[in-house]
Amino acid sequence: MAQYSQKDICSLLGITRETLRHYEKEGLIVPHVNPANQYRYYDDRHVYLIAETKRYQANDFSLEEIHDMIYRDSLADYTERMEEKQRFFERMAEEYYWKQEYNRDYVMKLRMIPELLNNIFEGVHEEVVFVPLITGESLHLSEEKTAASRFMMEQLQFTFMMMYFPDYHNDLCQRGFGSQKWLLTQFADLNVKTEIILGSRAVMTVIDTEGEELTGTLARPLEQWAEEHAMKPKGTFILRQLLRTNEDGLQHRYFEAILPVED
């Protein structure tokens, strides 16, 4: 049987000595030790065990799990473990599919900012799941709101900062987190109490609000445009943050401004 030194085994398998020692510490391999000089030596079986370990690590198994797979699992145990890993991969594939869809939509919005900035147009805003944290200048946190806001923060890849004005004429404002309902419900159990802002026909634009006070007065250009086009504002107003940037030494914060309307 072939024998390999530490240097040989690391070169052959593309691992560092630190990794090799870690495998030994976790009990995955037990090298032969020359009693005369205490040098470690390895054989073909160790090569296969390390190769197996690297393969399992590539499939997101921990070293503790790998130890059990190599030294303890029966065929039934191993099969059950692989079936659970398959279910995990399927969940991750679904989640990343929706992340990809969301990010594609987000990238499109970013590319459109120069064209849409301060240009008003008619469209449809989607139904939004909203968790208000601040009403006026006061935090609006209850046990339910805390759970809901924590849930939304954990889903930041699908969530945006949002200001909702139920009555923008009186500058009544709620600040919090929002997400398109259809997207959030694809991957998450909405087991917390949230508010739903119904989708509707709307007039919209993109604005750069850095340096401006975020008040209901930002709806005035949209309101005027709607009236000029024979539409009546419904009385609510939404600011949905797209991003914050730093350009030419200045900070900019871009929002979608959305004013629901009806004939």
PDB file of C-alpha atoms in Angstrom, residues 60-200:
ATOM      1  CA  ASP A  60     -23.022  21.796   2.569  1.00  0.00           C
ATOM      2  CA  PHE A  61     -22.579  19.038   5.124  1.00  0.00           C
ATOM      3  CA  SER A  62     -20.769  19.950   8.342  1.00  0.00           C
ATOM      4  CA  LEU A  63     -17.719  17.975   9.498  1.00  0.00           C
ATOM      5  CA  GLU A  64     -19.797  16.581  12.365  1.00  0.00           C
ATOM      6  CA  GLU A  65     -22.399  15.326   9.881  1.00  0.00           C
ATOM      7  CA  ILE A  66     -19.674  13.929   7.624  1.00  0.00           C
ATOM      8  CA  HIS A  67     -18.149  11.994  10.530  1.00  0.00           C
ATOM      9  CA  ASP A  68     -21.510  10.347  11.171  1.00  0.00           C
ATOM     10  CA  MET A  69     -22.019   9.655   7.469  1.00  0.00           C
ATOM     11  CA  ILE A  70     -18.665   7.885   7.171  1.00  0.00           C
ATOM     12  CA  TYR A  71     -18.493   6.061  10.492  1.00  0.00           C
ATOM     13  CA  ARG A  72     -22.052   5.639  11.831  1.00  0.00           C
ATOM     14  CA  ASP A  73     -24.782   5.852   9.193  1.00  0.00           C
ATOM     15  CA  SER A  74     -26.576   2.760   7.993  1.00  0.00           C
ATOM     16  CA  LEU A  75     -27.874   2.643   4.425  1.00  0.00           C
ATOM     17  CA  ALA A  76     -31.283   3.806   5.710  1.00  0.00           C
ATOM     18  CA  ASP A  77     -29.681   6.634   7.732  1.00  0.00           C
ATOM     19  CA  TYR A  78     -27.609   7.779   4.773  1.00  0.00           C
ATOM     20  CA  THR A  79     -30.554   7.680   2.390  1.00  0.00           C
ATOM     21  CA  GLU A  80     -32.733   9.670   4.803  1.00  0.00           C
ATOM     22  CA  ARG A  81     -29.946  12.230   5.233  1.00  0.00           C
ATOM     23  CA  MET A  82     -29.637  12.666   1.456  1.00  0.00           C
ATOM     24  CA  GLU A  83     -33.407  12.969   1.058  1.00  0.00           C
ATOM     25  CA  GLU A  84     -33.433  15.780   3.640  1.00  0.00           C
ATOM     26  CA  LYS A  85     -30.570  17.486   1.808  1.00  0.00           C
ATOM     27  CA  GLN A  86     -32.577  17.242  -1.415  1.00  0.00           C
ATOM     28  CA  ARG A  87     -35.540  18.943   0.266  1.00  0.00           C
ATOM     29  CA  PHE A  88     -33.156  21.657   1.483  1.00  0.00           C
ATOM     30  CA  PHE A  89     -31.790  22.217  -2.036  1.00  0.00           C
ATOM     31  CA  GLU A  90     -35.318  22.437  -3.420  1.00  0.00           C
ATOM     32  CA  ARG A  91     -36.252  25.082  -0.834  1.00  0.00           C
ATOM     33  CA  MET A  92     -33.095  27.041  -1.611  1.00  0.00           C
ATOM     34  CA  ALA A  93     -33.679  26.773  -5.363  1.00  0.00           C
ATOM     35  CA  GLU A  94     -37.183  28.187  -4.948  1.00  0.00           C
ATOM     36  CA  GLU A  95     -35.957  31.011  -2.723  1.00  0.00           C
ATOM     37  CA  TYR A  96     -33.171  31.930  -5.131  1.00  0.00           C
ATOM     38  CA  TYR A  97     -35.605  31.827  -8.032  1.00  0.00           C
ATOM     39  CA  TRP A  98     -37.691  34.560  -6.362  1.00  0.00           C
ATOM     40  CA  LYS A  99     -34.570  36.485  -5.353  1.00  0.00           C
ATOM     41  CA  GLN A 100     -33.532  36.415  -8.995  1.00  0.00           C
ATOM     42  CA  GLU A 101     -36.960  37.598 -10.136  1.00  0.00           C
ATOM     43  CA  TYR A 102     -36.991  40.402  -7.570  1.00  0.00           C
ATOM     44  CA  ASN A 103     -33.458  41.486  -8.412  1.00  0.00           C
ATOM     45  CA  ARG A 104     -34.220  41.499 -12.153  1.00  0.00           C
ATOM     46  CA  ASP A 105     -37.155  43.827 -11.506  1.00  0.00           C
ATOM     47  CA  TYR A 106     -35.024  45.972  -9.184  1.00  0.00           C
ATOM     48  CA  VAL A 107     -32.188  46.306 -11.713  1.00  0.00           C
ATOM     49  CA  MET A 108     -34.732  47.402 -14.331  1.00  0.00           C
ATOM     50  CA  LYS A 109     -36.015  50.092 -11.939  1.00  0.00           C
ATOM     51  CA  LEU A 110     -32.457  51.321 -11.320  1.00  0.00           C
ATOM     52  CA  ARG A 111     -31.725  51.571 -15.025  1.00  0.00           C
ATOM     53  CA  MET A 112     -34.923  53.567 -15.535  1.00  0.00           C
ATOM     54  CA  ILE A 113     -34.149  56.192 -12.868  1.00  0.00           C
ATOM     55  CA  PRO A 114     -32.439  58.696 -15.213  1.00  0.00           C
ATOM     56  CA  GLU A 115     -35.378  58.504 -17.617  1.00  0.00           C
ATOM     57  CA  LEU A 116     -38.123  58.632 -14.975  1.00  0.00           C
ATOM     58  CA  LEU A 117     -36.571  61.172 -12.612  1.00  0.00           C
ATOM     59  CA  ASN A 118     -39.176  63.948 -12.128  1.00  0.00           C
ATOM     60  CA  ASN A 119     -41.163  62.704 -15.152  1.00  0.00           C
ATOM     61  CA  ILE A 120     -44.751  61.826 -14.222  1.00  0.00           C
ATOM     62  CA  PHE A 121     -46.597  58.937 -15.845  1.00  0.00           C
ATOM     63  CA  GLU A 122     -49.686  56.807 -15.301  1.00  0.00           C
ATOM     64  CA  GLY A 123     -49.379  53.209 -14.149  1.00  0.00           C
ATOM     65  CA  VAL A 124     -50.536  50.623 -11.618  1.00  0.00           C
ATOM     66  CA  HIS A 125     -48.992  50.136  -8.205  1.00  0.00           C
ATOM     67  CA  GLU A 126     -49.033  46.625  -6.814  1.00  0.00           C
ATOM     68  CA  GLU A 127     -50.622  45.454  -3.585  1.00  0.00           C
ATOM     69  CA  VAL A 128     -48.169  46.058  -0.755  1.00  0.00           C
ATOM     70  CA  VAL A 129     -47.659  44.377   2.617  1.00  0.00           C
ATOM     71  CA  PHE A 130     -46.745  47.179   5.023  1.00  0.00           C
ATOM     72  CA  VAL A 131     -45.443  47.269   8.594  1.00  0.00           C
ATOM     73  CA  PRO A 132     -45.521  50.838   9.984  1.00  0.00           C
ATOM     74  CA  LEU A 133     -42.938  51.501  12.691  1.00  0.00           C
ATOM     75  CA  ILE A 134     -43.343  55.237  13.170  1.00  0.00           C
ATOM     76  CA  THR A 135     -46.546  57.273  13.025  1.00  0.00           C
ATOM     77  CA  GLY A 136     -45.807  60.991  12.931  1.00  0.00           C
ATOM     78  CA  GLU A 137     -42.784  61.379  15.177  1.00  0.00           C
ATOM     79  CA  SER A 138     -43.659  58.538  17.533  1.00  0.00           C
ATOM     80  CA  LEU A 139     -42.570  54.917  17.408  1.00  0.00           C
ATOM     81  CA  HIS A 140     -45.615  52.740  16.873  1.00  0.00           C
ATOM     82  CA  LEU A 141     -44.346  49.439  18.275  1.00  0.00           C
ATOM     83  CA  SER A 142     -46.472  46.852  19.984  1.00  0.00           C
ATOM     84  CA  GLU A 143     -45.588  43.193  20.504  1.00  0.00           C
ATOM     85  CA  GLU A 144     -47.306  42.404  17.206  1.00  0.00           C
ATOM     86  CA  LYS A 145     -45.598  45.281  15.388  1.00  0.00           C
ATOM     87  CA  THR A 146     -42.210  44.275  16.779  1.00  0.00           C
ATOM     88  CA  ALA A 147     -42.672  40.719  15.517  1.00  0.00           C
ATOM     89  CA  ALA A 148     -43.887  41.984  12.158  1.00  0.00           C
ATOM     90  CA  SER A 149     -41.028  44.462  11.720  1.00  0.00           C
ATOM     91  CA  ARG A 150     -38.451  41.830  12.706  1.00  0.00           C
ATOM     92  CA  PHE A 151     -39.984  39.477  10.159  1.00  0.00           C
ATOM     93  CA  MET A 152     -39.763  42.126   7.439  1.00  0.00           C
ATOM     94  CA  MET A 153     -36.160  43.011   8.307  1.00  0.00           C
ATOM     95  CA  GLU A 154     -35.229  39.331   7.996  1.00  0.00           C
ATOM     96  CA  GLN A 155     -36.642  39.449   4.455  1.00  0.00           C
ATOM     97  CA  LEU A 156     -34.668  42.517   3.394  1.00  0.00           C
ATOM     98  CA  GLN A 157     -33.942  41.072  -0.025  1.00  0.00           C
ATOM     99  CA  PHE A 158     -37.681  41.515  -0.734  1.00  0.00           C
ATOM    100  CA  THR A 159     -38.313  44.578   1.415  1.00  0.00           C
ATOM    101  CA  PHE A 160     -38.066  48.343   0.912  1.00  0.00           C
ATOM    102  CA  MET A 161     -38.200  51.344   3.221  1.00  0.00           C
ATOM    103  CA  MET A 162     -41.515  53.101   2.774  1.00  0.00           C
ATOM    104  CA  MET A 163     -43.509  56.155   3.821  1.00  0.00           C
ATOM    105  CA  TYR A 164     -47.292  55.909   3.603  1.00  0.00           C
ATOM    106  CA  PHE A 165     -49.528  58.983   3.802  1.00  0.00           C
ATOM    107  CA  PRO A 166     -53.149  57.927   4.414  1.00  0.00           C
ATOM    108  CA  ASP A 167     -53.971  61.649   4.147  1.00  0.00           C
ATOM    109  CA  TYR A 168     -51.173  63.608   2.528  1.00  0.00           C
ATOM    110  CA  HIS A 169     -53.104  66.915   2.686  1.00  0.00           C
ATOM    111  CA  ASN A 170     -52.834  66.819   6.476  1.00  0.00           C
ATOM    112  CA  ASP A 171     -49.335  65.320   6.250  1.00  0.00           C
ATOM    113  CA  LEU A 172     -50.373  62.209   8.188  1.00  0.00           C
ATOM    114  CA  CYS A 173     -47.502  59.787   7.689  1.00  0.00           C
ATOM    115  CA  GLN A 174     -46.477  56.258   8.646  1.00  0.00           C
ATOM    116  CA  ARG A 175     -42.913  55.045   8.112  1.00  0.00           C
ATOM    117  CA  GLY A 176     -41.891  51.426   7.952  1.00  0.00           C
ATOM    118  CA  PHE A 177     -41.168  48.436   5.721  1.00  0.00           C
ATOM    119  CA  GLY A 178     -43.064  47.340   2.634  1.00  0.00           C
ATOM    120  CA  SER A 179     -42.965  44.487   0.148  1.00  0.00           C
ATOM    121  CA  GLN A 180     -45.024  43.455  -2.852  1.00  0.00           C
ATOM    122  CA  LYS A 181     -47.553  41.017  -1.445  1.00  0.00           C
ATOM    123  CA  TRP A 182     -47.395  38.573  -4.358  1.00  0.00           C
ATOM    124  CA  LEU A 183     -43.634  38.236  -3.935  1.00  0.00           C
ATOM    125  CA  LEU A 184     -43.534  37.932  -0.171  1.00  0.00           C
ATOM    126  CA  THR A 185     -46.203  35.241  -0.132  1.00  0.00           C
ATOM    127  CA  GLN A 186     -44.231  33.114  -2.607  1.00  0.00           C
ATOM    128  CA  PHE A 187     -41.631  32.172  -0.025  1.00  0.00           C
ATOM    129  CA  ALA A 188     -42.752  33.355   3.397  1.00  0.00           C
ATOM    130  CA  ASP A 189     -45.567  32.496   5.770  1.00  0.00           C
ATOM    131  CA  LEU A 190     -47.154  35.800   6.728  1.00  0.00           C
ATOM    132  CA  ASN A 191     -47.889  34.667  10.256  1.00  0.00           C
ATOM    133  CA  VAL A 192     -47.545  38.170  11.681  1.00  0.00           C
ATOM    134  CA  LYS A 193     -50.065  40.976  11.616  1.00  0.00           C
ATOM    135  CA  THR A 194     -49.382  43.393   8.782  1.00  0.00           C
ATOM    136  CA  GLU A 195     -51.317  46.058   6.911  1.00  0.00           C
ATOM    137  CA  ILE A 196     -52.293  45.652   3.273  1.00  0.00           C
ATOM    138  CA  ILE A 197     -52.193  48.640   0.947  1.00  0.00           C
ATOM    139  CA  LEU A 198     -54.370  47.674  -1.989  1.00  0.00           C
ATOM    140  CA  GLY A 199     -53.038  48.019  -5.495  1.00  0.00           C
ATOM    141  CA  SER A 200     -54.688  50.512  -7.793  1.00  0.00           C
TER     142      SER A 200
END
